[in-house]
Amino acid sequence: MSGVERVRSVGARRRKTRSGVVLTEDLIVDAALRLIESPSGDRLSLRRLGAELGADPTAVYRYFRDLDALLLAVADRLIGDAIAAFVMRDHWVDSLRDLAHSLRRSMRQHPRLAHLRAIRVTAGPHEMRVVDTGIGIMLSAGFAPADAVRHYRDFVDTVLAVAAVDAAELTDEQEAAEQEAWSRVYAALPADGYPNVHLVREHLPSMYNSAFPGTIEKLLDALVQAAPTPA
């Protein structure tokens, strides 16, 4: 997967927008994020972005190769926001748990970009910092380099995947239908034909709850068992 490719030239002349503002990469990322999170922001276009910036849409190409590169830059910005307050804890397990929950909170705050962040590599400065931090935590647990990379990959991919599910936007009607399905439809299935579901029927409403906390704790338990350094 390709990373964020930005168009850079030494001494490139900065162009002003029609409103007299000098365009920068950060200004473009800010505008793109506003548009994405607006009520009609399910589709970001260069035309809409140009209107938001008060500039010719093609001006974006002086800073980003294309719209995909811009989206990756926006995703990297959100990664930076997610870990801005992250502080390493005394024990590596606590550090991993805090990192996981920081990333999840950010995904839930910015649901329209959750899927992108779960499946793409930004290769931006903030993602690089997270990767370095996460692998460093694994190394501090005593894992050999190859194992540290493997365990970090499994950990962060699981965190992002489950967080993206949590962040999925549902309408009020869809939320109600989800709750109804577990609390009434599944719970009412007869023992004849669905013996196992019927046996646990009183616990089925919990299926609506997020799987994130339990999944992360199971993953942390597995890492503790595999770590050369006792927890």
Coordinates of C-alpha atoms in Angstrom, one line a residue:
M1 CA 0.0 0.0 0.0
S2 CA 1.3 3.4 -0.9
G3 CA 1.6 6.1 1.7
V4 CA 0.8 9.8 1.6
E5 CA 2.5 11.3 -1.4
R6 CA 2.5 15.0 -1.3
V7 CA 3.8 17.4 -4.0
R8 CA 6.7 19.4 -2.6
S9 CA 9.1 21.7 -4.2
V10 CA 11.9 23.7 -2.6
G11 CA 11.0 27.4 -2.5
A12 CA 7.5 26.7 -4.0
R13 CA 5.5 29.9 -4.2
R14 CA 2.5 30.0 -1.9
R15 CA -0.7 31.0 -3.6
K16 CA -3.4 33.1 -1.9
T17 CA -7.1 32.1 -2.1
R18 CA -9.7 34.5 -3.3
S19 CA -10.3 35.5 0.3
G20 CA -6.6 36.4 0.6
V21 CA -5.6 33.4 2.7
V22 CA -2.4 31.6 1.9
L23 CA -3.0 27.9 1.2
T24 CA -1.0 25.3 3.2
E25 CA -1.3 21.6 3.6
D26 CA -2.7 22.0 7.1
L27 CA -5.3 24.5 5.9
I28 CA -6.4 22.0 3.2
V29 CA -6.6 19.1 5.6
D30 CA -8.7 21.3 8.0
A31 CA -11.1 22.1 5.2
A32 CA -11.4 18.5 4.0
L33 CA -12.1 17.3 7.5
R34 CA -14.9 19.9 7.9
L35 CA -16.5 18.8 4.7
I36 CA -16.3 15.1 5.5
E37 CA -17.9 15.6 8.8
S38 CA -20.6 18.0 7.6
P39 CA -24.2 16.6 7.1
S40 CA -23.6 16.1 3.4
G41 CA -20.0 15.1 3.7
D42 CA -20.3 11.5 2.6
R43 CA -18.5 12.4 -0.6
L44 CA -15.5 14.7 -0.7
S45 CA -14.8 16.3 -4.1
L46 CA -12.2 18.7 -5.3
R47 CA -15.0 21.0 -6.4
R48 CA -16.5 21.2 -3.0
L49 CA -13.1 21.6 -1.4
G50 CA -12.2 24.4 -3.7
A51 CA -15.4 26.2 -2.8
E52 CA -14.7 25.7 0.9
L53 CA -11.2 27.1 0.6
G54 CA -12.2 29.9 -1.8
A55 CA -9.7 28.7 -4.3
D56 CA -9.5 27.0 -7.6
P57 CA -10.0 23.2 -7.0
T58 CA -6.8 22.4 -8.9
A59 CA -4.8 24.4 -6.3
V60 CA -5.0 21.3 -4.1
Y61 CA -2.7 19.4 -6.6
R62 CA 0.2 21.7 -5.6
Y63 CA 0.1 20.1 -2.2
F64 CA -1.4 16.6 -2.7
R65 CA -1.0 14.2 -5.5
D66 CA -4.7 13.4 -5.6
L67 CA -7.8 13.1 -3.5
D68 CA -6.6 9.8 -2.1
A69 CA -3.4 11.3 -0.8
L70 CA -5.4 14.1 0.8
L71 CA -7.7 11.6 2.6
L72 CA -4.6 9.7 3.9
A73 CA -3.3 13.0 5.2
V74 CA -6.6 13.7 7.0
A75 CA -6.5 10.2 8.5
D76 CA -2.9 10.8 9.7
R77 CA -4.1 14.1 11.3
L78 CA -6.7 12.1 13.3
I79 CA -4.1 9.6 14.4
G80 CA -2.1 12.5 15.8
D81 CA -5.1 13.8 17.6
A82 CA -5.8 10.3 19.0
I83 CA -2.4 9.9 20.6
A84 CA -1.7 13.6 21.5
A85 CA -2.4 12.9 25.2
F86 CA -1.0 9.3 25.3
V87 CA 1.6 8.7 28.0
M88 CA 3.5 5.5 28.5
R89 CA 2.5 3.6 31.6
D90 CA 4.7 1.8 34.1
H91 CA 3.7 -1.6 32.7
W92 CA 3.6 -2.5 29.0
V93 CA 0.2 -4.1 29.3
D94 CA -1.3 -0.9 30.6
S95 CA 0.4 1.1 27.8
L96 CA -1.1 -1.1 25.2
R97 CA -4.6 -0.9 26.7
D98 CA -4.4 2.9 26.8
L99 CA -3.2 3.1 23.3
A100 CA -6.1 0.8 22.1
H101 CA -8.7 2.9 23.8
S102 CA -7.2 6.2 22.5
L103 CA -7.5 4.9 19.0
R104 CA -11.0 3.6 19.5
R105 CA -12.2 7.0 21.0
S106 CA -10.9 8.8 17.9
M107 CA -12.5 6.3 15.5
R108 CA -15.9 6.8 17.2
Q109 CA -15.5 10.6 17.1
H110 CA -14.8 10.5 13.4
P111 CA -16.9 7.6 12.1
R112 CA -16.9 8.6 8.4
L113 CA -13.1 8.0 8.3
A114 CA -13.1 4.9 10.5
H115 CA -13.1 2.4 7.6
L116 CA -10.3 4.2 5.8
R117 CA -8.2 4.3 8.9
A118 CA -8.8 0.6 9.5
I119 CA -7.6 -0.6 6.1
R120 CA -5.0 1.9 4.9
V121 CA -1.5 2.9 5.8
T122 CA -0.9 6.6 5.8
A123 CA 2.9 6.5 6.2
G124 CA 2.4 9.9 7.7
P125 CA 4.4 11.3 10.7
H126 CA 1.7 10.5 13.3
E127 CA 1.2 7.0 12.1
M128 CA 4.9 6.5 12.2
R129 CA 5.0 7.7 15.8
V130 CA 2.3 5.2 16.7
V131 CA 4.1 2.3 15.0
D132 CA 7.3 3.2 16.7
T133 CA 5.6 3.5 20.1
G134 CA 3.7 0.2 19.6
I135 CA 6.7 -1.8 18.5
G136 CA 8.7 -0.2 21.4
I137 CA 6.1 -1.5 23.9
M138 CA 6.3 -5.0 22.5
L139 CA 10.1 -4.9 22.7
S140 CA 9.9 -3.7 26.3
A141 CA 7.8 -6.8 27.0
G142 CA 10.8 -8.9 26.0
F143 CA 9.7 -10.0 22.6
A144 CA 12.4 -10.6 19.9
P145 CA 12.3 -8.1 17.0
A146 CA 10.4 -10.4 14.6
D147 CA 7.9 -11.3 17.3
A148 CA 7.5 -7.7 18.4
V149 CA 6.5 -6.7 14.8
R150 CA 4.2 -9.7 14.4
H151 CA 2.4 -9.1 17.8
Y152 CA 2.1 -5.4 17.1
R153 CA 0.5 -6.1 13.7
D154 CA -2.0 -8.4 15.2
F155 CA -2.7 -6.0 18.0
V156 CA -3.2 -2.8 16.1
D157 CA -5.1 -4.5 13.2
T158 CA -7.6 -6.0 15.8
V159 CA -7.9 -2.7 17.5
L160 CA -8.7 -0.8 14.3
A161 CA -11.0 -3.4 12.9
V162 CA -13.2 -3.7 16.0
A163 CA -13.1 0.0 16.6
A164 CA -14.3 0.6 13.0
V165 CA -17.3 -1.7 13.7
D166 CA -18.1 0.4 16.8
A167 CA -17.8 3.6 14.9
A168 CA -20.2 2.5 12.1
E169 CA -23.0 5.1 11.8
L170 CA -26.5 3.8 12.2
T171 CA -29.8 5.7 12.1
D172 CA -32.0 5.7 15.2
E173 CA -34.3 3.3 13.4
Q174 CA -31.4 0.9 12.7
E175 CA -30.2 1.2 16.3
A176 CA -33.7 0.3 17.5
A177 CA -33.9 -2.7 15.1
E178 CA -30.5 -4.0 16.3
Q179 CA -31.7 -4.0 19.9
E180 CA -35.0 -5.5 19.0
A181 CA -33.3 -8.3 17.1
W182 CA -31.3 -9.5 20.1
S183 CA -33.7 -8.7 22.9
R184 CA -36.9 -10.0 21.3
V185 CA -36.4 -11.9 17.9
Y186 CA -33.5 -14.1 18.9
A187 CA -34.5 -14.4 22.5
A188 CA -37.9 -15.8 21.3
L189 CA -36.5 -18.6 19.1
P190 CA -37.9 -21.9 20.2
A191 CA -35.8 -24.8 21.7
D192 CA -37.0 -27.0 18.9
G193 CA -34.8 -25.9 16.1
Y194 CA -32.5 -23.5 18.0
P195 CA -31.6 -25.4 21.2
N196 CA -28.4 -23.5 21.9
V197 CA -29.7 -20.0 21.3
H198 CA -32.8 -20.9 23.4
L199 CA -30.6 -22.1 26.3
V200 CA -28.8 -18.7 26.6
R201 CA -31.8 -16.5 25.6
E202 CA -31.7 -14.4 28.7
H203 CA -28.1 -13.3 27.9
L204 CA -28.6 -12.5 24.2
P205 CA -29.3 -8.8 24.7
S206 CA -25.7 -8.4 25.7
M207 CA -24.8 -9.2 22.1
Y208 CA -25.7 -5.6 21.3
N209 CA -22.9 -4.4 23.5
S210 CA -19.5 -3.5 22.0
A211 CA -17.1 -6.4 21.7
F212 CA -14.2 -4.0 22.0
P213 CA -13.4 -4.2 25.7
G214 CA -13.6 -8.0 25.9
T215 CA -11.6 -8.5 22.6
I216 CA -8.8 -6.2 23.8
E217 CA -8.6 -7.9 27.2
K218 CA -8.4 -11.3 25.6
L219 CA -5.7 -10.1 23.2
L220 CA -3.7 -8.6 26.1
D221 CA -4.1 -11.9 28.1
A222 CA -2.7 -13.8 25.1
L223 CA 0.3 -11.4 24.9
V224 CA 1.0 -11.7 28.6
Q225 CA 1.1 -15.5 28.2
A226 CA 3.4 -15.3 25.2
A227 CA 5.8 -12.6 26.6
P228 CA 9.2 -13.6 27.8
T229 CA 9.1 -11.0 30.6
P230 CA 6.5 -12.0 33.3
A231 CA 3.6 -9.5 33.7

